[in-house]
Coordinates of C-alpha atoms in Angstrom, one line a residue:
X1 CA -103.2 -52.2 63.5
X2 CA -104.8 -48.7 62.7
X3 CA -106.6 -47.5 59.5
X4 CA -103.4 -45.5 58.6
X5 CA -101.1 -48.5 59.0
X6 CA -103.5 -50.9 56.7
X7 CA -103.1 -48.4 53.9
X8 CA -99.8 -47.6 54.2
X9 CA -99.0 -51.4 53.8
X10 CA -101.3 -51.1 50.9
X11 CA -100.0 -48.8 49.2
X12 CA -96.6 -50.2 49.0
X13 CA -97.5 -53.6 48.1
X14 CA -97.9 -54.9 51.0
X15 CA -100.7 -56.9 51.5
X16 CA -103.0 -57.6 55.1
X17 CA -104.7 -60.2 55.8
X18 CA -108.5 -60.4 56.7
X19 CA -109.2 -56.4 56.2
X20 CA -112.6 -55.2 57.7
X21 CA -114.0 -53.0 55.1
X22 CA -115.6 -51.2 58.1
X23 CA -114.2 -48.1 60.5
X24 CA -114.8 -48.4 63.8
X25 CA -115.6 -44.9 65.3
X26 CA -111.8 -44.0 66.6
X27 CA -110.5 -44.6 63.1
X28 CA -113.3 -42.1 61.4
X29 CA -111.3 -39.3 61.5
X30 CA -108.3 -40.9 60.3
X31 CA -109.8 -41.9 57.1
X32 CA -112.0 -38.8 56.5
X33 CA -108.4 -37.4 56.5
X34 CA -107.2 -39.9 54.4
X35 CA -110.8 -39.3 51.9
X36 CA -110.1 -35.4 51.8
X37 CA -106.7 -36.0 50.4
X38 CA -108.1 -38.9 47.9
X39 CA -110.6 -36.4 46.5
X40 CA -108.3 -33.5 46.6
X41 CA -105.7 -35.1 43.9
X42 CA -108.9 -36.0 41.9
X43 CA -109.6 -32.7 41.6
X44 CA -106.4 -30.8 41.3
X45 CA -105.8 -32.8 38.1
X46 CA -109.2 -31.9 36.8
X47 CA -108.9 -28.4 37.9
X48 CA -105.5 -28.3 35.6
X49 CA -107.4 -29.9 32.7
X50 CA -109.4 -26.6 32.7
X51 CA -106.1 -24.1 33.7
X52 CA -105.0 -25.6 30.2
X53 CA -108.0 -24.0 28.3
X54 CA -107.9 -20.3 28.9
X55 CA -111.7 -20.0 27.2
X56 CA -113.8 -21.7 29.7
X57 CA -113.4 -20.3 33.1
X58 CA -115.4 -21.9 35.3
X59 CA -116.5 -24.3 33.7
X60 CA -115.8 -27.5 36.0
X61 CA -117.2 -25.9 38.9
X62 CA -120.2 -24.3 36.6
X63 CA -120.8 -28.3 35.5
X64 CA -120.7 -29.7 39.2
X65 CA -123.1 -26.9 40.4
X66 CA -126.0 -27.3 37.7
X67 CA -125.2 -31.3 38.4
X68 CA -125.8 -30.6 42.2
X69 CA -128.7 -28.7 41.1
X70 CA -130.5 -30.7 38.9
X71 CA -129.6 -33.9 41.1
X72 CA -131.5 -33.0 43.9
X73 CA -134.2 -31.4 41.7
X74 CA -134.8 -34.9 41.1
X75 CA -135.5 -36.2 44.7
X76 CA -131.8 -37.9 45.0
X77 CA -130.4 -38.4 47.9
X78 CA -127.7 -36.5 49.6
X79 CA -125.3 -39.3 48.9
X80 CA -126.4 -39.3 45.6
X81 CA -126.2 -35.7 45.3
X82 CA -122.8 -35.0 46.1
X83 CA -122.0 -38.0 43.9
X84 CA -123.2 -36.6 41.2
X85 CA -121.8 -33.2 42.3
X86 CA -118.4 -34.5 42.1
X87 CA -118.8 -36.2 39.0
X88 CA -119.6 -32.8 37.5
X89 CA -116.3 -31.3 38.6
X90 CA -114.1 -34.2 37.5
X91 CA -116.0 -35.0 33.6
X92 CA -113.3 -33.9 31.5
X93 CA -110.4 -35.4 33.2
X94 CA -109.4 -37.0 29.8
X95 CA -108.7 -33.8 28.1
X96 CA -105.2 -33.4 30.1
X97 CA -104.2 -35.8 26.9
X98 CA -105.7 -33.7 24.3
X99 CA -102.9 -31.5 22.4
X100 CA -102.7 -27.9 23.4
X101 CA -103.3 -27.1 19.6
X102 CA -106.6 -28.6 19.9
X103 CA -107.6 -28.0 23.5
X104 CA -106.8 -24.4 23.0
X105 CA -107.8 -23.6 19.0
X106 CA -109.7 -20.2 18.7
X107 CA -111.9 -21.4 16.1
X108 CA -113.8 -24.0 15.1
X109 CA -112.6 -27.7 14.8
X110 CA -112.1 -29.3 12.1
X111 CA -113.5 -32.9 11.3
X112 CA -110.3 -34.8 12.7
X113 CA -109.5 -32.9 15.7
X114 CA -113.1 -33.3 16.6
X115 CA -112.1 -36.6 16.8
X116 CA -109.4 -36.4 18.4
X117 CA -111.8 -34.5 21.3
X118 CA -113.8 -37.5 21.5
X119 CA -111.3 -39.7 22.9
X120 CA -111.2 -37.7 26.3
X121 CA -113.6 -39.8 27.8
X122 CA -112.1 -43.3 27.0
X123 CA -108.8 -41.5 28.5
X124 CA -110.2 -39.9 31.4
X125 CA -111.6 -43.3 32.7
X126 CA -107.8 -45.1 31.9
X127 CA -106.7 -42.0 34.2
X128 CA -108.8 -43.2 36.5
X129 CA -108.6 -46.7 36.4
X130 CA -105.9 -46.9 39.4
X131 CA -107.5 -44.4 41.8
X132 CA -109.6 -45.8 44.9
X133 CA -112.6 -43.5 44.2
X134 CA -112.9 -44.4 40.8
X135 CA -115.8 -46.2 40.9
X136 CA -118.0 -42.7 42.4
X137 CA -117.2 -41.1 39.6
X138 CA -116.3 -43.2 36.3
X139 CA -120.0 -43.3 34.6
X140 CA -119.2 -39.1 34.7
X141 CA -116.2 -39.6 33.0
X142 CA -116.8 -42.2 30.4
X143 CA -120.5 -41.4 29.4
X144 CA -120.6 -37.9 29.9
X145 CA -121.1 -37.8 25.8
X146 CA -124.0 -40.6 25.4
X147 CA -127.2 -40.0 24.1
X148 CA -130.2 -41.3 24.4
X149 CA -131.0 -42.0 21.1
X150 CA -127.5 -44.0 20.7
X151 CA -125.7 -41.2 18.5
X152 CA -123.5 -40.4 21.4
X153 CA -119.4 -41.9 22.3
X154 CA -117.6 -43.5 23.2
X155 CA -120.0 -46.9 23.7
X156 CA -122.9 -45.3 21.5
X157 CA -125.4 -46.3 24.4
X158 CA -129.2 -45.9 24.4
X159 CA -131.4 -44.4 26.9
X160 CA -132.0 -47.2 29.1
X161 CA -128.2 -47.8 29.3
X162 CA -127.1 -44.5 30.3
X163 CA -126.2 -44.3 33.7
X164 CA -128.3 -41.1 36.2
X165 CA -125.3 -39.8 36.2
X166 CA -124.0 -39.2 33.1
X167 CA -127.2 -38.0 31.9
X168 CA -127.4 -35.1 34.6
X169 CA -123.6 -34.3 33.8
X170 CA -124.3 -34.8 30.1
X171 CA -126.9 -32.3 29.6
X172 CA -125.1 -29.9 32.7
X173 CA -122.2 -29.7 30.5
X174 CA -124.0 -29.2 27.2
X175 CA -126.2 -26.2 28.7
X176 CA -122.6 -24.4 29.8
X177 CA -121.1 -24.7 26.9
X178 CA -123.9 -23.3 25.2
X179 CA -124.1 -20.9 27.6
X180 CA -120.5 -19.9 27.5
X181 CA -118.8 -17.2 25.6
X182 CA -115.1 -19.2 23.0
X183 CA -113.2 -16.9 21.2
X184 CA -115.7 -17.3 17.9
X185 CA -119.1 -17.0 19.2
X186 CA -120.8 -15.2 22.5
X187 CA -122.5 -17.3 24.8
X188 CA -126.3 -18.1 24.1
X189 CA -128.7 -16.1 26.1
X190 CA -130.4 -18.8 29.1
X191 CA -133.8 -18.8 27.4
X192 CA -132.0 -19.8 23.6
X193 CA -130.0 -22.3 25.5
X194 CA -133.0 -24.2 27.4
X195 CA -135.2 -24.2 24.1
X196 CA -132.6 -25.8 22.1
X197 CA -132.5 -28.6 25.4
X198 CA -136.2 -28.5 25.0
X199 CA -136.3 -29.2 21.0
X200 CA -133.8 -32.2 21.4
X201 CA -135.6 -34.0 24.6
X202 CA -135.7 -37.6 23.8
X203 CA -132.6 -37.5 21.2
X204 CA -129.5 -35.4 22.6
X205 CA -130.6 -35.1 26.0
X206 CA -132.6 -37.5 28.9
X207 CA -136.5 -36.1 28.3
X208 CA -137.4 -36.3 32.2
X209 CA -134.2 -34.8 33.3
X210 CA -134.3 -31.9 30.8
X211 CA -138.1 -30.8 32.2
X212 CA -137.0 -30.2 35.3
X213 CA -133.6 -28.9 34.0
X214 CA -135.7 -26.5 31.8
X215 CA -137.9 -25.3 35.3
X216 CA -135.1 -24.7 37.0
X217 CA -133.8 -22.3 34.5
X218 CA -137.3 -20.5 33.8
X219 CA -137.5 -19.8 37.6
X220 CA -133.8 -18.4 38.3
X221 CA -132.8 -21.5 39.8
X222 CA -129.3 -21.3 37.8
X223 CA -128.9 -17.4 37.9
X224 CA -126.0 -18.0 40.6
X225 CA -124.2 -20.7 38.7
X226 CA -124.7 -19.0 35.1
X227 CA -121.6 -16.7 34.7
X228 CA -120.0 -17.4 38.0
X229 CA -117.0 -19.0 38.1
X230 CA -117.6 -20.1 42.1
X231 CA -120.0 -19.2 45.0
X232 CA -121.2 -15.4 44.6
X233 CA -117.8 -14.9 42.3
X234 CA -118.8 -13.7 38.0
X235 CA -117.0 -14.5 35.6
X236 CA -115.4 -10.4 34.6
X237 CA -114.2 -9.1 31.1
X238 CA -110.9 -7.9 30.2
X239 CA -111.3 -4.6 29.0
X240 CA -108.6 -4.8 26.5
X241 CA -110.0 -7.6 24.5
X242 CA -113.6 -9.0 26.1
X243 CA -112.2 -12.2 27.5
X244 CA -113.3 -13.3 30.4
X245 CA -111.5 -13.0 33.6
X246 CA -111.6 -15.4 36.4
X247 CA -111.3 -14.5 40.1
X248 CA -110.8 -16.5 43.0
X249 CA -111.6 -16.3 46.8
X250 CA -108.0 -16.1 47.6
X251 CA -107.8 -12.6 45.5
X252 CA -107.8 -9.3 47.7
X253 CA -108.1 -5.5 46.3
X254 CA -105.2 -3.8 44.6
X255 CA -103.8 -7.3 43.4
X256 CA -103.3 -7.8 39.7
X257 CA -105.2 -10.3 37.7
X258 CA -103.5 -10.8 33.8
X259 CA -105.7 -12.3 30.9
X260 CA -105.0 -15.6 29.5
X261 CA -106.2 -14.2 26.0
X262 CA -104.1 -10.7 25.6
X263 CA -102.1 -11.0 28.8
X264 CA -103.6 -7.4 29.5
X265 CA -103.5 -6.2 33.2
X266 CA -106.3 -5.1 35.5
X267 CA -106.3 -3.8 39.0
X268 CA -108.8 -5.5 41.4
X269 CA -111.2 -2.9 43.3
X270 CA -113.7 -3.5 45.8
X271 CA -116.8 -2.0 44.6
X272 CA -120.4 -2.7 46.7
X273 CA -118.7 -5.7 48.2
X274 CA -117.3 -7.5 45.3
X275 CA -114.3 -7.1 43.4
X276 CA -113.7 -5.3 40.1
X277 CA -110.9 -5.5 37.5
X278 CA -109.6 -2.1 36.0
X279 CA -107.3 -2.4 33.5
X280 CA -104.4 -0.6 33.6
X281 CA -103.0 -0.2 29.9
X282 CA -100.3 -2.7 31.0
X283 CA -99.4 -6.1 29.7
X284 CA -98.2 -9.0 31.9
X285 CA -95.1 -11.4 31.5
X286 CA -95.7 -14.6 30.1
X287 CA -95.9 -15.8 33.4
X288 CA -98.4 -13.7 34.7
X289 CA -100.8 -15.5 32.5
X290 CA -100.1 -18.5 34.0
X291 CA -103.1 -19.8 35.7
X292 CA -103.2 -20.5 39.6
X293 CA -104.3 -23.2 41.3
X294 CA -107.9 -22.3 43.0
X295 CA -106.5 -23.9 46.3
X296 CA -110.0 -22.6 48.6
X297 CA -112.3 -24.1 45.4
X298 CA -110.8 -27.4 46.0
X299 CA -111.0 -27.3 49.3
X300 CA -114.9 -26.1 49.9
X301 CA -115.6 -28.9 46.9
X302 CA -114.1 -31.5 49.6
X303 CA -115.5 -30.1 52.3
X304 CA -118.7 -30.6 51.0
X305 CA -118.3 -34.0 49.4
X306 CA -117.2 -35.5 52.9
X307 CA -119.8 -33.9 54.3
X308 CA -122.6 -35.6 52.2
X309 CA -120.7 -39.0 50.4
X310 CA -121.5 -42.5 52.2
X311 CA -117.8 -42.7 54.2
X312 CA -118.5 -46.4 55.2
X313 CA -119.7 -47.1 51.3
X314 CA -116.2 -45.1 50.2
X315 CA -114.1 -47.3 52.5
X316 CA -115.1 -50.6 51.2
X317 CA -114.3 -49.3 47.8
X318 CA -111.2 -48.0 49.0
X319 CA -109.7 -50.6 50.3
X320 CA -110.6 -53.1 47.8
X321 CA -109.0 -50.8 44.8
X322 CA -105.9 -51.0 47.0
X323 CA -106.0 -54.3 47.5
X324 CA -106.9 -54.9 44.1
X325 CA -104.1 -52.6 42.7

């Protein structure tokens, strides 16, 4: 019996008996397939945690990059890289549950919806608890928020507890959202950002991670993630009201992009290879404003994590989360 059998018994409750954890080489592509589409509904729901929040463009892909960054930085390996990569993107899967009057508040929050925010991570790693990749990416998702000196949530852990990976995504997603512009403040200038990283080693954020995190900024190692909502693609301003615009691969010259903020229109032009909103005085539908799945984002993130993630490592924990669920 193939691979593709195996799980589909699996998955509908069937179970088989002595399962090789192990592909043999005429089954590879079968579950690389099978992989792709794993990680692909991973991050489709985190990718419409963030089409939720109209204020941080970007930002999941943003977190993953500076992750990737900083990972390998660090001597990691590839494996561990991508890894940590992915864990990046996925984060803030928890905040699907937060109330759109929280998620999306223009101001600051008050004392009990701040708690109310700090719940995502305990949610996120429920969401994931039945998904067969879980276990690549749950330290991400649960103890994104620790510190090390134990003032963080959920679990309040201390240094030595805190898993590599949640302390690269940790401080990764701290950095952006200093970095990035809400509705109530401008984003911090790069330099304002990595000295308030540097004041807080030891407390807030991992001290040997933030070092090199800290290099890499002061050399222009981040200048392609900071303000970019994918590769070679910055984050643009609506003209009407200064929010920022996102653009995908997929969008061509001539097509019109709408803001989330104002729901103002803007034309895209190609200018010295890149393209430009202008806005056109218009306003957009309430559908237009409706964000759009970044199909090509998704599928360059799996691309890359297949091409890099331990497969046989992936199987074993694939098949035993099926067999366990």
């Amino acid at each position: 019996m193939g691979f593709f059998d195996r799980v589909g018994q699996l998955m509908t409750g069937r179970t088989v008996p002595n399962l090789d954890p192990v592909l043999d080489l005429s089954n590879q592509e079968v579950f690389e397939a099978h992989l792709s589409s794993l990680l692909a509904s991973l991050l489709t729901m985190a990718w419409f945690v963030e089409a939720r929040d109209p204020y941080t463009g970007g930002h999941l892909w943003r977190v993953s990059k500076y992750s990737e960054l900083l990972a390998k930085a660090c001597g990691e390996s590839n494996a561990s890289v991508a890894q940590i990569s992915l864990g990046g993107f996925l984060h803030d899967l928890g905040k699907i549950g937060i109330p759109d009057a929280i998620l999306n508040k223009a101001d600051r929050l008050t004392d009990d919806e701040y708690s109310i925010i700090k719940t995502h991570p305990e949610m996120g790693f429920r969401m994931l608890g039945g998904h067969p990749l879980s276990d690549f990416v749950k330290d991400a998702v649960l103890l994104h928020h620790e510190r090390p000196d134990g003032k963080g949530y959920p679990q309040g852990l201390s240094e030595k507890d805190i898993p590599l990976m949640a302390r690269i995504v940790g401080l990764c997603d701290a950095f952006d959202a200093m970095t990035s512009s809400r509705p109530y403040r401008a984003g911090m200038p790069l330099e304002k950002a990595l000295s308030i990283i540097e004041a807080n080693l030891g407390s807030q954020f991992d001290k040997s991670l933030g070092l090199v995190f800290i290099r890499l900024g002061r050399e222009g190692a981040l200048n392609a993630v900071l303000g970019h909502s994918g590769n070679g693609i910055p984050l643009e301003t609506c003209n009407a009201c200064g929010f920022s615009l996102v653009i995908h691969k997929d969008h061509h010259e001539g097509e019109s992009v709408f803001c989330r903020h104002c729901s103002g229109e803007s034309k895209l032009s190609e200018q010295e290879g890149k393209l430009v909103p202008l806005f056109t005085g218009r306003k957009g539908a309430p559908m237009d404003s409706e964000p759009k799945l970044d199909q090509q984002l998704i599928a360059e993130t799996v691309r890359q994590s297949i091409a890099a993630l331990p497969v046989t490592e992936m199987t074993h924990s694939v098949m035993t989360n099926y067999q366990t669920n």
